[in-house]
């Protein structure tokens, strides 16, 4: 959520009329007749997810429902409408089953939805948590649909693609496409309009990394080389639109970074009795793994701080871990690393200055970071 929105005890209570509460909702859409607003951030997040699942606009009715028996406390419910009320109801019921709503009742052509008790939000599944974490990290790296992101050689990585920006320099893009080919090569080949281009692309992937980066550099566009030439960009975006390959990307992200998360949790469990189960803490550690790799470089510093400070909750423990790991990054990127992690933990932009560098990272997908625990995490990570 943007910084111009005023939040008090997790309730959105004010800000600029056009400030974005979530990517698709502005503050003024929650205004009552007196232009006052009070809505819990978790309810606003659930509405955004509903909007995305519905793939259609949702209209908010700020009036208190007269026909609903025992409505929730102020700010914990909302009345909504859409062009297709039945489709809206069906989409809301799915979120009800997932714990985003605790009540969902039709009101003629509108819908009354209510969120769970903020102090007792239901736990979410590890799969949902991992998907949320990946989307939040992708939002730092890309814009738009993360699965269709194609980035040129602005960072000397050659060509980067997808929600975790697999690239030619590290070999992760080559590895990802081998996963795709193993899953369904005929479907992969259909994403390339010209069969000869498909063969040429594999020649690049199967060659040396340095030659692959040079190939991508020649095709990178713009003064900063962020863009990438057609038809290659279109081919990759076609791959990103395929549901089967989206699932492969999720599995690949888990194989690549889920193990780093598991390693980080095991280490932190060894130095503290505090268990880390909150989605925000897990997402911060996942983001650290994607950007910086493992915690190993900071093991000694983390042990010392934990022994000295004796953190009493998972947020304090996670903060120690990400702060000390950020300090081990290249001096140029330390502030950026820490600002990203704190943005996830706090669900809002956090300014950080380290080694003379200042960073204030924001994340358009922070609404996904529910203040919920994750159930069955150990079994999920163990495979």
Coordinates of C-alpha atoms in Angstrom, one line a residue:
X1 CA 0.0 0.0 0.0
X2 CA 1.3 3.5 -0.8
X3 CA 2.7 5.7 1.8
X4 CA 0.1 8.5 1.3
X5 CA -2.5 6.2 2.9
X6 CA -2.8 6.7 6.7
X7 CA -3.0 3.5 8.7
X8 CA -3.7 3.2 12.4
X9 CA -3.7 -0.2 14.1
X10 CA -4.0 -1.8 10.7
X11 CA -7.1 0.3 9.8
X12 CA -6.9 2.6 6.8
X13 CA -8.3 5.9 8.1
X14 CA -7.3 8.6 5.7
X15 CA -4.9 9.9 3.0
X16 CA -5.2 11.5 -0.4
X17 CA -8.4 10.7 -2.2
X18 CA -6.5 9.3 -5.2
X19 CA -4.0 7.4 -3.1
X20 CA -3.9 3.7 -4.1
X21 CA -4.9 1.4 -1.3
X22 CA -4.2 -1.6 -3.5
X23 CA -3.3 -1.7 -7.2
X24 CA -7.0 -1.5 -8.3
X25 CA -8.6 0.5 -5.5
X26 CA -8.2 4.1 -4.6
X27 CA -8.9 5.6 -1.2
X28 CA -11.9 7.6 -2.4
X29 CA -13.7 4.3 -3.4
X30 CA -14.0 3.6 0.4
X31 CA -15.4 7.1 1.2
X32 CA -18.6 7.3 3.1
X33 CA -21.0 10.2 2.6
X34 CA -19.0 12.3 5.0
X35 CA -15.8 11.5 3.2
X36 CA -14.5 9.6 6.2
X37 CA -13.0 6.2 5.7
X38 CA -12.2 3.2 7.9
X39 CA -11.4 -0.2 6.5
X40 CA -9.0 -2.9 7.7
X41 CA -6.0 -3.4 5.5
X42 CA -6.6 -7.2 5.4
X43 CA -10.2 -6.6 4.1
X44 CA -8.8 -4.2 1.4
X45 CA -6.3 -6.8 0.5
X46 CA -9.0 -9.5 0.2
X47 CA -11.0 -7.2 -2.1
X48 CA -7.9 -6.8 -4.3
X49 CA -7.5 -10.5 -4.6
X50 CA -11.2 -10.9 -5.3
X51 CA -10.8 -8.3 -8.0
X52 CA -7.9 -10.2 -9.6
X53 CA -9.7 -13.5 -9.5
X54 CA -12.9 -12.0 -10.9
X55 CA -10.9 -10.2 -13.7
X56 CA -13.6 -7.5 -13.6
X57 CA -14.3 -4.2 -11.8
X58 CA -15.8 -4.2 -8.3
X59 CA -17.9 -1.3 -7.0
X60 CA -17.9 -0.6 -3.3
X61 CA -21.1 0.6 -1.6
X62 CA -20.1 2.6 1.5
X63 CA -23.5 2.5 3.1
X64 CA -24.2 0.3 6.2
X65 CA -26.4 -2.6 5.1
X66 CA -29.9 -2.4 6.6
X67 CA -30.9 -6.0 6.0
X68 CA -27.8 -7.8 7.3
X69 CA -28.3 -9.4 10.7
X70 CA -25.5 -8.6 13.1
X71 CA -22.9 -7.1 10.7
X72 CA -19.3 -7.0 11.8
X73 CA -17.6 -4.1 13.5
X74 CA -16.9 -0.9 11.6
X75 CA -14.1 -1.5 9.0
X76 CA -14.4 -5.2 9.0
X77 CA -17.1 -5.6 6.3
X78 CA -18.0 -4.1 3.0
X79 CA -20.9 -4.2 0.5
X80 CA -19.8 -4.7 -3.1
X81 CA -21.2 -5.1 -6.5
X82 CA -20.2 -6.1 -10.0
X83 CA -21.7 -6.4 -13.5
X84 CA -22.1 -10.1 -13.0
X85 CA -23.4 -10.6 -9.4
X86 CA -23.4 -14.4 -9.7
X87 CA -19.8 -14.6 -10.8
X88 CA -18.9 -12.2 -8.0
X89 CA -20.6 -14.4 -5.5
X90 CA -18.8 -17.5 -6.7
X91 CA -15.5 -15.8 -6.6
X92 CA -16.1 -14.6 -3.1
X93 CA -17.1 -18.0 -1.9
X94 CA -13.7 -19.3 -3.0
X95 CA -12.0 -16.7 -0.9
X96 CA -14.3 -17.6 2.0
X97 CA -13.1 -21.1 1.8
X98 CA -9.5 -19.9 1.8
X99 CA -10.1 -17.8 4.9
X100 CA -10.0 -14.3 3.3
X101 CA -13.6 -13.8 4.2
X102 CA -15.6 -15.2 7.1
X103 CA -19.0 -14.3 5.8
X104 CA -20.5 -13.8 2.4
X105 CA -24.2 -13.0 1.9
X106 CA -26.1 -11.9 -1.3
X107 CA -28.0 -8.6 -1.0
X108 CA -30.2 -8.5 -4.1
X109 CA -27.6 -7.7 -6.8
X110 CA -24.9 -6.8 -4.2
X111 CA -22.8 -8.9 -1.8
X112 CA -22.0 -8.4 1.8
X113 CA -18.5 -9.7 2.7
X114 CA -16.9 -9.8 6.1
X115 CA -13.3 -10.5 7.1
X116 CA -12.3 -12.8 10.0
X117 CA -11.4 -11.4 13.4
X118 CA -8.1 -9.6 12.8
X119 CA -6.6 -11.1 15.9
X120 CA -7.4 -14.6 14.8
X121 CA -6.7 -14.7 11.1
X122 CA -6.8 -18.2 9.7
X123 CA -3.5 -19.9 8.8
X124 CA -2.8 -20.2 5.2
X125 CA -1.4 -23.2 3.2
X126 CA 2.3 -23.4 2.4
X127 CA 1.5 -23.4 -1.3
X128 CA -0.4 -20.1 -1.0
X129 CA 2.4 -18.7 1.2
X130 CA 5.1 -19.6 -1.3
X131 CA 3.1 -18.2 -4.2
X132 CA 2.6 -14.9 -2.3
X133 CA 6.3 -14.7 -1.4
X134 CA 7.3 -15.3 -5.0
X135 CA 4.9 -12.6 -6.3
X136 CA 6.1 -10.1 -3.7
X137 CA 9.7 -10.7 -4.6
X138 CA 8.8 -10.5 -8.3
X139 CA 7.2 -7.1 -7.7
X140 CA 10.6 -5.7 -6.6
X141 CA 12.2 -7.0 -9.8
X142 CA 9.5 -6.5 -12.4
X143 CA 6.3 -4.7 -13.3
X144 CA 3.1 -6.0 -14.8
X145 CA 2.5 -9.8 -15.1
X146 CA 5.6 -11.3 -13.5
X147 CA 5.4 -14.4 -15.6
X148 CA 5.7 -12.4 -18.8
X149 CA 8.6 -10.2 -17.8
X150 CA 11.4 -10.1 -20.3
X151 CA 14.4 -7.9 -19.5
X152 CA 17.5 -7.0 -21.6
X153 CA 21.1 -6.8 -20.6
X154 CA 20.9 -3.7 -18.4
X155 CA 22.5 -5.6 -15.5
X156 CA 25.1 -7.6 -17.5
X157 CA 23.0 -10.8 -17.0
X158 CA 22.2 -11.0 -20.7
X159 CA 18.5 -11.9 -20.8
X160 CA 16.2 -12.2 -17.7
X161 CA 12.8 -13.8 -17.7
X162 CA 9.9 -14.6 -15.4
X163 CA 8.9 -13.8 -11.8
X164 CA 12.3 -14.6 -10.4
X165 CA 14.2 -13.2 -13.4
X166 CA 16.1 -16.3 -14.4
X167 CA 19.0 -15.2 -16.6
X168 CA 21.6 -16.3 -19.0
X169 CA 24.6 -15.2 -17.0
X170 CA 23.9 -17.5 -14.0
X171 CA 22.5 -20.3 -16.2
X172 CA 19.2 -20.2 -14.4
X173 CA 17.3 -19.3 -17.6
X174 CA 18.9 -22.3 -19.4
X175 CA 17.9 -24.5 -16.5
X176 CA 14.4 -23.2 -16.4
X177 CA 13.8 -23.9 -20.1
X178 CA 15.1 -27.4 -19.7
X179 CA 12.4 -27.9 -17.1
X180 CA 9.9 -26.5 -19.6
X181 CA 11.1 -28.9 -22.3
X182 CA 10.9 -31.8 -20.0
X183 CA 7.3 -30.9 -19.0
X184 CA 5.9 -30.5 -22.5
X185 CA 8.2 -29.7 -25.4
X186 CA 5.4 -29.6 -28.1
X187 CA 3.6 -26.9 -26.1
X188 CA 6.9 -25.0 -25.6
X189 CA 7.7 -25.2 -29.3
X190 CA 4.2 -23.8 -30.2
X191 CA 5.2 -20.6 -28.3
X192 CA 7.7 -19.9 -31.1
X193 CA 6.0 -18.9 -34.4
X194 CA 9.1 -19.8 -36.4
X195 CA 10.5 -23.3 -35.8
X196 CA 13.9 -22.1 -36.9
X197 CA 13.9 -19.5 -34.2
X198 CA 13.0 -22.3 -31.7
X199 CA 16.1 -24.2 -32.8
X200 CA 18.3 -21.1 -32.8
X201 CA 17.2 -20.3 -29.2
X202 CA 18.2 -23.7 -28.0
X203 CA 21.5 -23.3 -29.7
X204 CA 22.0 -20.2 -27.6
X205 CA 20.9 -22.0 -24.4
X206 CA 23.1 -25.0 -25.0
X207 CA 26.2 -22.9 -25.8
X208 CA 28.5 -21.1 -23.4
X209 CA 27.1 -18.6 -21.0
X210 CA 29.4 -15.8 -22.2
X211 CA 28.3 -16.3 -25.8
X212 CA 24.6 -16.3 -24.7
X213 CA 25.1 -13.0 -22.8
X214 CA 26.7 -11.5 -25.9
X215 CA 23.8 -12.7 -28.1
X216 CA 21.3 -11.1 -25.6
X217 CA 23.4 -7.9 -25.5
X218 CA 23.1 -7.5 -29.2
X219 CA 19.3 -7.8 -28.9
X220 CA 18.8 -5.5 -25.9
X221 CA 17.1 -2.2 -26.6
X222 CA 17.0 1.3 -25.2
X223 CA 19.7 3.4 -23.7
X224 CA 19.7 1.4 -20.5
X225 CA 19.2 -1.9 -22.4
X226 CA 16.1 -2.9 -20.4
X227 CA 14.1 -3.8 -23.5
X228 CA 14.5 -6.8 -25.7
X229 CA 14.0 -7.2 -29.4
X230 CA 11.1 -9.0 -31.2
X231 CA 10.3 -11.7 -32.0
X232 CA 12.2 -13.1 -29.0
X233 CA 10.3 -11.0 -26.5
X234 CA 7.0 -12.1 -27.9
X235 CA 8.1 -15.8 -27.8
X236 CA 9.1 -15.6 -24.2
X237 CA 5.9 -13.8 -23.2
X238 CA 3.9 -16.6 -25.0
X239 CA 5.7 -19.1 -22.8
X240 CA 4.8 -17.0 -19.7
X241 CA 1.1 -17.1 -20.6
X242 CA 1.0 -20.9 -20.7
X243 CA -0.5 -22.2 -17.4
X244 CA 1.6 -25.4 -17.5
X245 CA 4.8 -23.3 -17.6
X246 CA 3.6 -21.1 -14.8
X247 CA 3.3 -24.2 -12.7
X248 CA 6.8 -25.2 -13.7
X249 CA 8.1 -21.8 -12.7
X250 CA 6.6 -22.2 -9.3
X251 CA 8.2 -25.6 -8.9
X252 CA 11.5 -24.3 -10.1
X253 CA 11.4 -21.3 -7.7
X254 CA 10.7 -23.8 -4.9
X255 CA 13.5 -26.1 -5.9
X256 CA 15.9 -23.2 -6.2
X257 CA 14.9 -21.0 -3.3
X258 CA 12.7 -23.1 -1.1
X259 CA 15.8 -25.0 0.0
X260 CA 17.5 -21.7 0.9
X261 CA 14.5 -20.8 3.0
X262 CA 14.5 -24.2 4.7
X263 CA 18.2 -23.8 5.5
X264 CA 17.7 -20.3 6.9
X265 CA 14.9 -21.5 9.2
X266 CA 16.9 -24.5 10.4
X267 CA 19.8 -22.2 11.3
X268 CA 17.6 -19.6 13.1
X269 CA 15.9 -22.5 15.0
X270 CA 19.3 -23.5 16.1
X271 CA 20.2 -20.2 17.7
X272 CA 16.7 -19.3 19.1
X273 CA 13.7 -21.1 20.5
X274 CA 11.4 -18.6 18.6
X275 CA 9.6 -20.3 15.8
X276 CA 9.1 -18.4 12.5
X277 CA 5.7 -19.1 11.0
X278 CA 4.3 -15.7 10.0
X279 CA 3.9 -15.1 6.2
X280 CA 5.6 -11.8 6.4
X281 CA 8.7 -13.2 8.1
X282 CA 8.9 -16.1 5.7
X283 CA 8.5 -13.8 2.7
X284 CA 11.3 -11.6 4.0
X285 CA 13.6 -14.6 4.3
X286 CA 12.6 -15.9 0.9
X287 CA 13.3 -12.5 -0.7
X288 CA 16.7 -12.5 1.0
X289 CA 17.4 -15.9 -0.6
X290 CA 16.5 -14.7 -4.0
X291 CA 18.6 -11.5 -3.8
X292 CA 21.5 -12.6 -1.6
X293 CA 21.5 -16.4 -1.3
X294 CA 22.0 -18.1 2.0
X295 CA 22.6 -16.7 5.5
X296 CA 26.0 -18.3 5.8
X297 CA 28.0 -15.1 5.5
X298 CA 26.2 -13.6 8.4
X299 CA 26.1 -16.7 10.7
X300 CA 28.5 -15.3 13.3
X301 CA 27.0 -11.8 13.4
X302 CA 23.5 -13.3 13.8
X303 CA 24.5 -15.6 16.6
X304 CA 26.1 -12.7 18.5
X305 CA 23.1 -10.5 18.2
X306 CA 20.6 -13.2 19.1
X307 CA 22.7 -14.0 22.2
X308 CA 22.9 -10.3 23.1
X309 CA 19.3 -9.2 22.3
X310 CA 17.4 -12.4 23.1
X311 CA 14.5 -11.7 20.6
X312 CA 11.1 -12.6 22.0
X313 CA 9.1 -12.9 18.8
X314 CA 9.6 -14.0 15.2
X315 CA 9.6 -10.5 13.8
X316 CA 12.5 -9.4 16.0
X317 CA 14.4 -12.6 15.1
X318 CA 13.8 -12.2 11.4
X319 CA 14.9 -8.6 11.5
X320 CA 18.2 -9.5 13.1
X321 CA 18.8 -12.1 10.4
X322 CA 18.0 -9.9 7.4
X323 CA 19.8 -6.9 8.9
X324 CA 23.0 -8.8 9.4
X325 CA 22.8 -10.5 6.0
X326 CA 22.2 -7.2 4.3
X327 CA 25.4 -5.9 5.9
X328 CA 27.4 -8.6 4.1
X329 CA 26.2 -7.5 0.7
X330 CA 28.4 -5.3 -1.6
X331 CA 28.4 -1.8 0.0
X332 CA 26.5 -0.4 -2.9
X333 CA 23.5 -2.7 -2.4
X334 CA 23.3 -3.0 1.4
X335 CA 20.7 -0.3 1.9
X336 CA 18.7 -1.7 -1.0
X337 CA 18.8 -5.3 0.4
X338 CA 17.6 -4.1 3.9
X339 CA 15.0 -1.7 2.6
X340 CA 13.4 -4.6 0.6
X341 CA 13.3 -6.9 3.6
X342 CA 11.9 -4.3 6.0
X343 CA 9.3 -3.2 3.4
X344 CA 8.1 -6.8 3.5
X345 CA 8.1 -7.0 7.3
X346 CA 6.4 -3.7 7.8
X347 CA 4.2 -3.9 4.6
X348 CA 5.1 -0.3 3.7
X349 CA 8.2 1.5 2.4
X350 CA 11.1 1.8 4.8
X351 CA 14.0 4.2 4.3
X352 CA 17.4 2.7 5.0
X353 CA 20.9 4.3 4.9
X354 CA 24.0 2.1 5.0
X355 CA 27.5 2.9 3.9
X356 CA 26.4 6.2 2.5
X357 CA 23.8 4.7 0.3
X358 CA 20.1 5.4 0.8
X359 CA 17.2 3.2 -0.3
X360 CA 13.4 3.3 0.1
X361 CA 11.9 0.4 -1.6
X362 CA 8.1 0.0 -2.1
X363 CA 6.2 -3.0 -3.3
X364 CA 2.9 -2.9 -5.2
X365 CA 2.1 -6.5 -4.1
X366 CA 2.5 -5.9 -0.3
X367 CA -1.3 -6.4 0.0
X368 CA -0.6 -10.1 -0.4
X369 CA 1.3 -10.2 2.9
X370 CA -1.4 -11.3 5.3
X371 CA -0.6 -11.2 9.0
X372 CA -1.2 -14.9 9.2
X373 CA 0.7 -18.0 10.1
X374 CA 1.5 -20.8 7.7
X375 CA 0.3 -24.3 8.6
X376 CA 2.2 -27.5 7.8
X377 CA 5.3 -25.6 6.8
X378 CA 7.8 -28.2 8.0
X379 CA 6.1 -31.0 6.0
X380 CA 5.9 -28.8 2.9
X381 CA 9.5 -27.8 3.0
X382 CA 10.6 -31.3 3.7
X383 CA 8.9 -32.3 0.4

